[in-house]
Coordinates of C-alpha atoms in Angstrom, one line a residue:
M135 CA 52.1 9.5 22.8
K136 CA 49.5 10.1 20.1
S137 CA 50.9 13.5 19.3
T138 CA 54.3 11.9 18.9
L139 CA 53.0 9.2 16.6
R140 CA 51.1 11.5 14.3
R141 CA 54.1 12.2 12.2
Y142 CA 54.6 8.5 11.5
N143 CA 51.2 7.1 10.6
P144 CA 48.1 9.0 11.7
K145 CA 45.9 6.3 10.2
L146 CA 47.0 3.8 12.8
L147 CA 46.3 6.0 15.8
S148 CA 42.7 4.9 16.3
I149 CA 43.7 1.2 16.3
L150 CA 46.6 1.3 18.8
P151 CA 46.1 -1.2 21.7
S152 CA 45.0 0.9 24.6
Q153 CA 47.1 -1.1 27.0
V154 CA 50.4 -0.5 25.1
P155 CA 52.8 1.0 27.7
S156 CA 53.9 4.3 26.0
R157 CA 57.3 4.3 27.7
S158 CA 58.3 0.9 26.5
L159 CA 57.9 1.5 22.7
S160 CA 59.6 3.9 20.4
P161 CA 57.1 6.0 18.3
Q162 CA 57.9 3.9 15.2
S163 CA 57.4 0.6 17.0
A164 CA 54.2 1.8 18.6
A165 CA 52.7 2.9 15.3
V166 CA 53.4 -0.4 13.6
S167 CA 52.1 -2.3 16.7
G168 CA 48.7 -1.0 15.9
L169 CA 48.5 -2.9 12.6
L170 CA 50.5 -6.0 13.5
P171 CA 48.2 -7.4 16.1
W172 CA 45.5 -7.6 13.4
L173 CA 48.0 -9.3 11.1
H174 CA 49.0 -11.8 13.8
H175 CA 45.5 -12.6 14.9
D176 CA 44.2 -13.0 11.3
Q177 CA 47.1 -15.2 10.1
K178 CA 47.1 -17.3 13.3
R179 CA 43.7 -18.7 12.3
Q180 CA 45.2 -20.1 9.1
S181 CA 46.5 -23.7 9.4
H182 CA 49.8 -23.5 7.6
G183 CA 49.2 -20.9 4.9
G184 CA 50.1 -17.6 6.5
P185 CA 53.5 -15.9 6.8
F186 CA 53.7 -16.8 10.5
Y187 CA 53.4 -20.5 9.7
S188 CA 55.0 -20.9 6.3
P189 CA 57.1 -24.1 5.9
K190 CA 60.1 -21.8 5.6
H191 CA 59.3 -20.0 8.8
R192 CA 57.8 -22.4 11.2
R193 CA 58.7 -20.5 14.3
P194 CA 57.0 -17.1 15.1
S195 CA 58.5 -14.0 13.6
R196 CA 61.3 -12.4 15.6
W197 CA 59.4 -9.3 16.5
W198 CA 56.9 -11.3 18.5
A199 CA 59.4 -13.6 20.2
G200 CA 60.4 -12.9 23.7
S201 CA 58.3 -9.8 24.1
R202 CA 54.7 -9.1 25.0
W203 CA 54.4 -6.4 22.3
P204 CA 55.8 -6.4 18.8
I205 CA 58.9 -4.3 18.2
A206 CA 59.5 -3.0 14.7
T207 CA 62.7 -4.0 13.0
S208 CA 65.1 -1.3 12.1
S209 CA 66.6 -0.7 8.7
F210 CA 68.7 -3.7 7.6
R211 CA 69.6 -4.9 11.1
T212 CA 67.9 -4.9 14.5
T213 CA 70.1 -2.6 16.6
T214 CA 69.8 -1.1 20.1
T215 CA 69.4 2.6 20.5
I216 CA 72.5 2.9 22.8
S217 CA 75.9 1.9 21.5
S218 CA 77.4 -1.2 22.9
H219 CA 80.5 0.9 23.5
G220 CA 78.6 3.3 25.8
D221 CA 76.6 6.4 25.1
N222 CA 76.5 8.2 21.7
N223 CA 79.5 10.3 22.3
T224 CA 81.6 7.3 23.5
G225 CA 80.2 5.3 20.6
A226 CA 81.2 7.9 18.1
S227 CA 84.7 8.0 19.6
S228 CA 84.9 4.2 19.3
V229 CA 83.8 4.3 15.7
C230 CA 86.6 6.8 15.0
Q231 CA 89.2 4.7 16.8
L232 CA 88.2 1.5 14.9
F233 CA 88.3 3.4 11.6
R234 CA 91.8 4.5 12.3
E235 CA 92.8 0.9 13.2
I236 CA 91.3 -0.2 9.8
G237 CA 93.5 2.5 8.2
D238 CA 96.6 1.2 9.9
R239 CA 95.7 -2.3 8.7
I240 CA 95.3 -1.1 5.1
E241 CA 98.6 0.8 5.2
S242 CA 100.4 -2.2 6.7
A243 CA 98.9 -4.5 4.1
D244 CA 100.2 -2.2 1.3
R245 CA 103.7 -2.2 2.8
D246 CA 103.7 -6.0 3.2
R247 CA 102.4 -6.6 -0.3
K248 CA 105.9 -5.8 -1.6
T249 CA 107.4 -8.7 0.4
T250 CA 104.6 -11.3 0.6
T251 CA 102.3 -12.8 -1.9
H252 CA 99.6 -14.2 0.3
I253 CA 97.5 -13.3 3.4
I254 CA 98.0 -15.2 6.6
P255 CA 94.7 -16.8 7.6
S256 CA 94.9 -15.4 11.1
E257 CA 95.3 -11.9 9.7
R258 CA 92.3 -12.4 7.4
K259 CA 90.2 -13.5 10.4
S260 CA 91.4 -10.5 12.3
A261 CA 90.4 -8.2 9.5
E262 CA 86.9 -9.7 9.5
S263 CA 86.7 -9.2 13.2
L264 CA 87.9 -5.6 13.1
T265 CA 85.7 -4.4 10.3
S266 CA 82.6 -6.3 11.7
E267 CA 83.1 -4.6 15.0
F268 CA 83.5 -1.2 13.4
C269 CA 80.2 -1.7 11.4
E270 CA 78.3 -2.9 14.4
C271 CA 79.6 0.0 16.4
Y272 CA 78.4 2.5 13.8
L273 CA 75.1 0.8 13.2
N274 CA 74.4 1.0 17.0
L275 CA 74.9 4.7 17.0
S276 CA 71.6 6.6 17.1
L277 CA 70.4 10.1 16.6
P278 CA 68.5 11.8 19.4
D279 CA 64.7 11.7 19.3
K280 CA 64.7 15.3 18.1
H281 CA 67.2 16.2 15.4
P282 CA 69.7 18.7 16.7
S283 CA 69.3 22.2 15.3
S284 CA 72.9 22.6 14.2
W285 CA 75.8 20.6 13.0
E286 CA 77.8 21.2 16.2
D287 CA 75.3 19.3 18.3
D288 CA 75.2 16.2 16.2
P289 CA 76.6 13.0 17.9
M290 CA 78.0 11.7 14.6
K291 CA 79.9 14.9 13.8
E292 CA 83.2 13.5 15.0
F293 CA 83.2 10.5 12.6
I294 CA 81.9 12.5 9.6
E295 CA 84.6 15.2 10.1
L296 CA 87.2 12.4 10.3
L297 CA 86.2 11.3 6.8
L298 CA 86.6 14.8 5.6
D299 CA 90.2 15.0 6.9
K300 CA 92.8 15.2 4.2
K301 CA 94.2 11.8 5.3
Y302 CA 91.0 10.1 4.4
D303 CA 89.6 12.5 1.8
V304 CA 91.7 14.1 -0.9
D305 CA 94.9 16.0 -0.2
E306 CA 94.3 19.2 -2.2
E307 CA 97.9 20.5 -1.7
S308 CA 99.3 17.2 -3.2
I309 CA 96.9 17.5 -6.1
L310 CA 98.0 21.1 -6.9
S311 CA 101.7 20.1 -6.5
A312 CA 101.3 17.2 -8.9
I313 CA 99.5 19.4 -11.5
D314 CA 102.3 21.9 -11.3
N315 CA 105.0 19.2 -11.8
A316 CA 103.1 17.8 -14.7
Q317 CA 102.9 21.3 -16.4
S318 CA 106.6 21.9 -16.0
R319 CA 107.4 19.1 -18.5
P320 CA 105.8 17.0 -21.3
L321 CA 102.8 15.1 -19.8
R322 CA 103.6 11.5 -19.2
P323 CA 101.1 8.6 -18.5
A324 CA 102.6 8.3 -15.0
D325 CA 101.6 11.9 -14.3
T326 CA 97.9 11.3 -15.3
I327 CA 97.9 8.1 -13.2
R328 CA 99.3 9.9 -10.2
I329 CA 96.9 12.9 -10.5
R330 CA 93.9 10.5 -10.9
G331 CA 95.0 8.6 -7.8
L332 CA 95.3 11.8 -5.8
C333 CA 91.8 12.9 -6.9
T334 CA 90.3 9.7 -5.6
P335 CA 89.4 10.0 -1.9
Q336 CA 91.2 7.6 0.3
Y337 CA 88.0 6.7 2.1
E338 CA 86.9 4.8 -1.0
K339 CA 89.7 2.4 -0.4
Y340 CA 88.5 2.0 3.2
F341 CA 84.9 1.4 2.2
H342 CA 85.9 -1.3 -0.3
Y343 CA 88.1 -2.9 2.3
I344 CA 85.2 -2.9 4.8
L345 CA 82.8 -4.4 2.2
G346 CA 85.2 -7.2 1.4
S347 CA 86.1 -8.0 5.0
A348 CA 83.1 -7.5 7.2
K349 CA 80.9 -10.5 7.7
Q350 CA 77.3 -11.0 6.4
D351 CA 75.6 -7.7 5.5
L352 CA 77.4 -5.4 7.9
G353 CA 79.5 -3.6 5.3
V354 CA 76.5 -2.9 3.0
A355 CA 74.3 -1.8 6.0
F356 CA 77.1 0.5 7.2
L357 CA 77.4 2.3 3.8
V358 CA 73.6 2.7 3.5
K359 CA 73.2 4.1 7.0
L360 CA 76.3 6.4 6.5
R361 CA 74.8 7.8 3.3
R362 CA 71.4 8.4 5.0
N363 CA 73.1 10.2 7.9
I364 CA 75.2 12.3 5.5
R365 CA 72.1 13.3 3.5
D366 CA 70.5 14.4 6.8
F367 CA 73.6 16.4 7.7
V368 CA 73.7 18.1 4.3
Q369 CA 70.0 19.0 4.5
K370 CA 70.6 20.3 8.0
K371 CA 73.5 22.5 6.8
V372 CA 71.4 23.9 4.0
E373 CA 68.6 24.7 6.3
V374 CA 70.9 26.5 8.7
K375 CA 72.4 28.5 5.8
Q376 CA 69.0 29.5 4.6
Q377 CA 67.9 30.6 8.0
N378 CA 71.0 32.7 8.3
N379 CA 70.5 34.1 4.8
E380 CA 73.9 32.8 3.7
R381 CA 74.8 32.4 0.1
M382 CA 74.5 28.8 -1.0
G383 CA 77.7 27.1 -2.1
S384 CA 80.0 29.2 -0.1
S385 CA 80.8 26.5 2.5
H386 CA 83.8 24.4 1.7
Q387 CA 82.7 21.8 4.2
L388 CA 79.2 21.5 2.7
T389 CA 80.8 20.9 -0.7
K390 CA 83.0 18.2 0.6
L391 CA 80.0 16.6 2.4
Q392 CA 78.0 16.5 -0.9
A393 CA 81.0 15.0 -2.7
L394 CA 81.2 12.3 0.0
E395 CA 77.6 11.5 -0.4
R396 CA 77.8 11.2 -4.2
N397 CA 80.9 8.9 -3.9
I398 CA 79.0 6.6 -1.6
Q399 CA 76.1 6.6 -4.0
N400 CA 78.3 5.5 -6.8
I401 CA 79.5 2.6 -4.7
L402 CA 76.0 1.6 -3.7
T403 CA 74.9 1.8 -7.4
S404 CA 77.5 -0.8 -8.3
L405 CA 76.4 -3.0 -5.4
F406 CA 72.6 -2.7 -6.2
R407 CA 72.8 -3.2 -10.0
P408 CA 70.0 -5.1 -11.8
G409 CA 71.9 -8.3 -12.3
V410 CA 72.3 -8.7 -8.5
L411 CA 68.8 -7.8 -7.3
K412 CA 66.1 -10.4 -7.0
L413 CA 62.5 -9.7 -7.8
E414 CA 59.9 -11.4 -5.6
R415 CA 56.1 -11.2 -5.5
I416 CA 54.7 -10.3 -2.1
T417 CA 51.6 -12.4 -1.1
Y418 CA 49.6 -12.5 2.1
E419 CA 49.8 -16.3 2.3
E420 CA 53.5 -17.0 1.5
T421 CA 55.6 -14.0 2.3
P422 CA 57.2 -14.0 5.8
A423 CA 55.4 -11.7 8.2
S424 CA 58.5 -9.7 8.9
I425 CA 58.6 -8.6 5.3
I426 CA 54.9 -7.8 5.2
E427 CA 55.5 -5.7 8.3
Q428 CA 58.1 -3.6 6.6
I429 CA 56.0 -3.1 3.5
A430 CA 53.0 -2.1 5.6
F431 CA 55.1 0.3 7.7
K432 CA 57.1 1.8 4.8
E433 CA 54.2 2.5 2.4
A434 CA 54.7 6.1 1.6
V435 CA 52.2 7.0 -1.2
H436 CA 48.9 5.6 0.1
P437 CA 49.2 4.6 3.8
L438 CA 47.3 1.5 4.9
Q439 CA 43.9 2.0 6.4
S440 CA 43.2 -1.4 7.9
L441 CA 44.1 -5.1 7.7
Q442 CA 41.4 -5.6 5.0
D443 CA 43.2 -2.9 3.0
L444 CA 46.4 -4.8 3.3
R445 CA 44.7 -8.0 2.2
T446 CA 43.1 -6.2 -0.7
R447 CA 46.4 -4.9 -2.0
L448 CA 47.9 -8.4 -1.9
G449 CA 44.8 -10.2 -3.1
P450 CA 43.1 -11.1 -6.5
G451 CA 43.4 -8.5 -9.2
R452 CA 46.4 -6.9 -7.4
R453 CA 50.1 -7.5 -7.4
C454 CA 52.9 -6.4 -5.1
F455 CA 56.6 -6.9 -6.1
A456 CA 59.8 -6.0 -4.3
F457 CA 63.5 -6.0 -5.0
F458 CA 65.8 -7.9 -2.6
H459 CA 69.6 -7.9 -2.4
P460 CA 71.5 -11.2 -1.6
A461 CA 73.3 -9.5 1.3
L462 CA 70.0 -8.3 2.7
P463 CA 67.6 -11.1 2.0
N464 CA 64.9 -10.0 4.5
K465 CA 64.9 -6.3 3.5
P466 CA 62.7 -5.2 0.7
L467 CA 64.6 -2.3 -0.9
V468 CA 61.8 -0.9 -3.1
F469 CA 58.3 -2.2 -3.8
V470 CA 55.5 -1.5 -6.1
H471 CA 51.7 -2.0 -6.0
V472 CA 49.9 -2.9 -9.2
A473 CA 46.2 -3.1 -10.0
L474 CA 44.9 -5.1 -13.0
L475 CA 42.1 -3.1 -14.7
K476 CA 40.0 -3.1 -17.8
E477 CA 41.1 0.4 -18.7
I478 CA 43.4 3.2 -17.6
P479 CA 41.9 4.5 -14.3
T480 CA 40.8 8.1 -13.6
S481 CA 40.8 7.9 -9.8
M482 CA 41.8 5.8 -6.9
S483 CA 38.2 4.6 -6.6
D484 CA 38.7 2.8 -9.9
L485 CA 41.1 0.4 -8.3
Q486 CA 38.3 -1.4 -6.5
Y487 CA 37.3 -2.9 -9.8
A488 CA 40.6 -4.7 -10.2
T489 CA 40.2 -8.0 -12.0
E490 CA 42.3 -10.7 -13.5
S491 CA 39.8 -12.2 -15.9
D492 CA 39.2 -9.1 -18.1
A493 CA 42.3 -7.0 -17.3
T494 CA 43.9 -5.2 -20.2
C495 CA 45.8 -2.5 -18.2
A496 CA 48.4 -2.9 -15.5
T497 CA 48.4 0.2 -13.3
F498 CA 51.3 1.1 -11.0
Y499 CA 49.7 3.1 -8.2
S500 CA 52.4 3.1 -5.5
I501 CA 56.2 2.9 -5.7
T502 CA 58.1 3.2 -2.4
N503 CA 61.8 3.2 -1.7
T504 CA 62.2 1.8 1.8
E505 CA 65.7 3.2 2.5
Q506 CA 66.7 6.8 2.3
G507 CA 70.3 5.7 2.0
L508 CA 69.5 4.3 -1.4
A509 CA 67.8 7.4 -2.7
G510 CA 69.2 8.2 -6.2
V511 CA 70.2 4.6 -6.8
D512 CA 68.1 3.7 -9.8
L513 CA 66.0 0.9 -8.3
G514 CA 62.5 2.1 -9.3
N515 CA 63.3 2.1 -13.0
H516 CA 64.6 -1.4 -12.9
L517 CA 61.7 -2.5 -10.8
I518 CA 59.1 -1.3 -13.3
K519 CA 60.8 -2.9 -16.2
S520 CA 61.1 -6.2 -14.4
V521 CA 57.5 -6.2 -13.3
V522 CA 56.3 -5.4 -16.8
Q523 CA 58.2 -8.5 -18.1
V524 CA 56.7 -10.7 -15.3
L525 CA 53.2 -9.5 -16.0
Q526 CA 53.6 -10.0 -19.7
N527 CA 54.7 -13.6 -19.1
E528 CA 51.7 -14.1 -16.7
F529 CA 49.1 -12.5 -19.1
P530 CA 50.7 -12.9 -22.6
T531 CA 47.5 -12.1 -24.6
K532 CA 45.6 -9.8 -22.3
L533 CA 47.7 -7.0 -21.0
D534 CA 48.5 -4.4 -23.7
Q535 CA 48.7 -1.2 -21.6
F536 CA 51.0 -0.2 -18.7
C537 CA 50.5 3.0 -16.9
T538 CA 50.6 4.7 -13.5
L539 CA 48.1 6.6 -11.4
S540 CA 50.5 9.1 -9.8
P541 CA 50.1 12.0 -7.4
I542 CA 51.5 15.5 -8.0
P543 CA 53.1 15.7 -4.6
K544 CA 54.4 19.3 -4.5
F545 CA 51.8 21.0 -6.6
R546 CA 49.9 22.8 -3.9
K547 CA 53.1 24.1 -2.3
W548 CA 54.4 25.3 -5.6
L549 CA 51.0 27.0 -6.4
E550 CA 50.9 28.7 -3.0
G551 CA 54.3 30.2 -3.6
K552 CA 53.4 31.5 -7.0
L553 CA 50.1 33.0 -5.9
L554 CA 51.8 34.7 -2.9
R555 CA 54.5 36.1 -5.3
K556 CA 51.8 37.4 -7.6
Q557 CA 49.9 39.0 -4.8
Q558 CA 53.0 40.9 -3.6
L559 CA 53.8 42.2 -7.1
E560 CA 50.3 43.0 -8.1
Q561 CA 50.6 46.7 -7.0
G562 CA 54.1 47.2 -8.1
S563 CA 56.4 46.7 -11.1
G564 CA 58.4 43.6 -11.6
E565 CA 57.6 40.1 -12.7
N566 CA 54.5 39.7 -14.9
C567 CA 52.5 36.7 -13.6
L568 CA 49.7 36.8 -16.2
S569 CA 51.3 33.7 -17.7
L570 CA 50.3 31.9 -14.6
L571 CA 46.8 33.2 -14.1
Q572 CA 45.0 34.6 -17.1
P573 CA 42.5 37.5 -16.9
P574 CA 39.4 35.3 -17.3
E575 CA 40.7 33.1 -14.5
L576 CA 41.3 36.1 -12.2
Q577 CA 37.8 37.3 -12.8
K578 CA 36.4 33.8 -12.2
L579 CA 38.2 33.7 -8.8
Q580 CA 36.9 37.1 -7.8
D581 CA 33.3 36.0 -8.7
I582 CA 33.8 32.7 -6.7
F583 CA 35.1 34.4 -3.5
S584 CA 33.4 37.8 -3.9
S585 CA 36.6 39.5 -2.9
E586 CA 39.3 41.6 -4.3
S587 CA 41.9 39.5 -2.5
S588 CA 40.8 36.3 -4.3
L589 CA 44.3 34.9 -4.5
L590 CA 44.7 34.9 -0.8
D591 CA 41.2 33.4 -0.4
L592 CA 42.2 30.7 -2.9
I593 CA 45.4 29.9 -0.9
E594 CA 43.5 29.6 2.4
T595 CA 40.8 27.5 0.8
L596 CA 43.3 25.0 -0.7
K597 CA 45.0 24.6 2.7
S598 CA 41.9 22.8 4.0
P599 CA 41.8 19.1 3.2
T600 CA 38.0 19.3 3.0
W601 CA 37.5 22.2 0.7
H602 CA 36.1 20.0 -2.0
N603 CA 33.0 19.5 0.2
S604 CA 32.3 23.3 0.2
S605 CA 29.8 25.1 -2.0
S606 CA 30.7 28.2 -4.1
G607 CA 29.7 31.7 -3.3
D608 CA 26.8 31.8 -5.8
G609 CA 25.4 28.5 -4.4
A610 CA 24.6 27.3 -7.9
S611 CA 27.4 24.8 -8.1
T612 CA 30.0 23.2 -5.9
L613 CA 33.4 24.9 -5.3
V614 CA 35.0 21.8 -6.9
D615 CA 33.2 22.4 -10.2
Q616 CA 34.0 26.1 -10.2
L617 CA 37.7 25.6 -9.6
Q618 CA 38.3 22.7 -12.0
P619 CA 39.3 24.6 -15.1
V620 CA 41.6 26.8 -13.2
L621 CA 43.4 24.1 -11.2
M622 CA 43.6 21.7 -14.1
R623 CA 45.3 24.3 -16.3
L624 CA 47.7 25.3 -13.5
A625 CA 48.5 21.6 -12.9
A626 CA 49.3 21.1 -16.6
Y627 CA 51.4 24.3 -16.5
Y628 CA 53.3 23.0 -13.5
L629 CA 54.0 19.6 -15.1
T630 CA 55.0 20.7 -18.6
V631 CA 56.2 24.3 -18.4
E632 CA 57.9 24.7 -15.0
T633 CA 61.3 23.2 -15.3
R634 CA 64.7 23.3 -13.6
H635 CA 67.8 22.9 -15.8
G636 CA 65.5 21.8 -18.6
R637 CA 63.9 19.0 -16.6
P638 CA 60.4 18.8 -15.0
L639 CA 60.1 20.4 -11.6
C640 CA 57.8 17.6 -10.3
P641 CA 60.0 14.8 -8.9
V642 CA 57.4 12.1 -9.9
A643 CA 57.2 13.4 -13.4
K644 CA 61.0 13.5 -13.7
F645 CA 61.2 9.9 -12.5
H646 CA 58.7 8.5 -15.0
I647 CA 59.7 10.6 -18.0
R648 CA 63.3 9.6 -17.5
N649 CA 62.2 6.0 -17.6
G650 CA 60.5 6.5 -21.0
A651 CA 56.9 7.2 -20.0
E652 CA 54.6 9.8 -21.5
M653 CA 52.2 12.2 -19.8
Y654 CA 48.9 10.7 -20.8
R655 CA 46.0 12.3 -18.8
L656 CA 45.3 14.6 -15.9
N657 CA 42.5 13.5 -13.5
Y658 CA 40.5 15.9 -11.4
M659 CA 39.5 14.9 -7.8
A660 CA 41.2 11.5 -8.3
D661 CA 42.5 11.3 -4.7
A662 CA 40.2 13.0 -2.2
S663 CA 42.1 11.7 0.8
P664 CA 43.5 14.3 3.2
K665 CA 47.0 13.6 2.0
G666 CA 45.9 13.9 -1.7
M667 CA 44.1 17.1 -1.1
R668 CA 46.9 18.6 1.0
N669 CA 49.7 17.8 -1.5
S670 CA 48.0 17.6 -5.0
C671 CA 44.7 19.4 -4.5
G672 CA 43.1 16.0 -5.2
M673 CA 44.6 15.7 -8.7
M674 CA 46.5 12.8 -10.2
I675 CA 48.1 12.0 -13.5
N676 CA 48.5 8.9 -15.7
Y677 CA 52.0 8.3 -17.0
R678 CA 51.7 5.7 -19.8
Y679 CA 54.5 3.3 -20.7
A680 CA 53.9 2.6 -24.4
L681 CA 56.3 -0.4 -24.8
D682 CA 57.1 0.4 -28.4
E683 CA 58.0 4.0 -27.7
I684 CA 59.7 3.8 -24.3
E685 CA 63.3 3.7 -25.5
Q686 CA 62.8 6.5 -28.1
N687 CA 61.1 8.7 -25.4
R688 CA 63.9 8.1 -23.0
I689 CA 66.6 9.0 -25.6
Q690 CA 64.8 12.1 -26.7
Y691 CA 64.5 13.2 -23.1
E692 CA 68.1 12.5 -22.2
I693 CA 69.5 14.3 -25.3
N694 CA 67.1 17.1 -25.9
G695 CA 64.9 17.3 -22.8
D696 CA 61.8 16.5 -24.9
V697 CA 58.7 15.2 -23.1
M698 CA 55.9 13.3 -24.8
V699 CA 52.7 15.0 -23.7
R700 CA 49.3 13.6 -24.9
D701 CA 46.0 15.5 -25.3
G702 CA 44.8 14.5 -21.9
V703 CA 47.3 17.0 -20.5
K704 CA 48.0 19.2 -23.4
S705 CA 44.4 20.2 -23.9
W706 CA 44.3 21.9 -20.5
L707 CA 47.5 23.7 -21.1
N708 CA 46.3 25.0 -24.4
N709 CA 43.1 26.3 -22.7
E710 CA 40.9 24.2 -24.9
N711 CA 38.7 23.7 -21.8
K712 CA 37.7 27.4 -21.6
I713 CA 36.3 29.1 -18.6
E714 CA 32.7 30.1 -19.0

């Protein structure tokens, strides 16, 4: 059981109740159950102040009711792992059949619209029943415990391929025919309207019909899960093509899948716009326990260590805010943790000095999107701006700085790839990698590891999450001190020089720079946790939101790709901190 849970939350393995029956809980449920008994026991002692006994929630949370052990809630809705229509294959067939029935209903409504001006109430109710049944059927579909290795084995393949059929997607032959007809005569407005209509996939009409007809949050939940599944399918297809050494972009089906995913993203972006989202502060005393559970389980940047860690993040000197959607009132879509400090922090350990009395800087140290189906929907940007306004209203005269303490999540993987490439080309002709590692740095590495293959030694060293506790070869100083100038310059290079299509390669940097932030300062050994060492070699960066310059920075980045880089990063890139 523990080997299965390790990929969900290793920090909770040591606190799992020993008597939890392993066969009765899914891995996700079992992982969360290690933390929730603490939360339940701790809050049960409070008279009427905790989430379990809030006046708005007088009865116990639903994941404790009717079961000896807590069962984690699934995304958006609690669903069973087996479809109510049978097994996964039967359920997928039922989804396809219901979707075809919805199509017949839409076509019938289009024909009847010419002869009637209103909808009969019984038909409206039937439409609600049909679309709700379809959504519930799809939401009850589940993937197997182990993701299938190919597209052909996927249980949802039948429905996804149905969406790609020309009856529900775009009819390419009709588009080409309409273009040919338009070119044979002077272009008329009717031609452009027809071509535009043909270029719009028919499934968009179906999706809007489902959103408008299905009851409660079923339509929204369906679209979010569908996009999450499609993203998984696209990633799977890309991995298979890479394993087979196939040229990317050669699959027509992959291209249509990506277009389907982007079209659903556009619909979700309109549904989850800022004016609709509701910002709420998360507190230990007043927030419902089911919401705290989701935040504890979904935390992606700095996993929770204990119940005390949870209480600290929601306690004095800290803030936690989340966005909610009216259709999903019990589902935090994205949340952020904030620490109120006296100055811009240099490491995670500085967060323990959070204070409200002397705070001048609000530091965003963790932003988590709880739903993969909403990836790319610009929720984080709106969340940061909304939180800044709330904090300014709460501390109108104190807070004058807003920044982040952010990881560099893919730095070590990028560095390992670059060093291996350099090692392979060192003896031959080809790419010159001296721009990555300068001669003094190469000599320094050879002195540290006392080896000609110093690059390979560096790669193996950085793979260990405890390398920062090792001493250097000469014994005069720690390995951390010896590698600092090399790693800091490489991190600055990765953040500011390495780009893709003129934009930063680092996804976290791209997010904050697009929002108008500036690269303020690189911090060495700022996160010495195993995850921080494994992903970022322990380094973190402050992105600062200078309120008077945010809009100008954002415009310059969008138009010219310019990034505002301060001396705290630039000095390492310019080699002002020279190797001795």
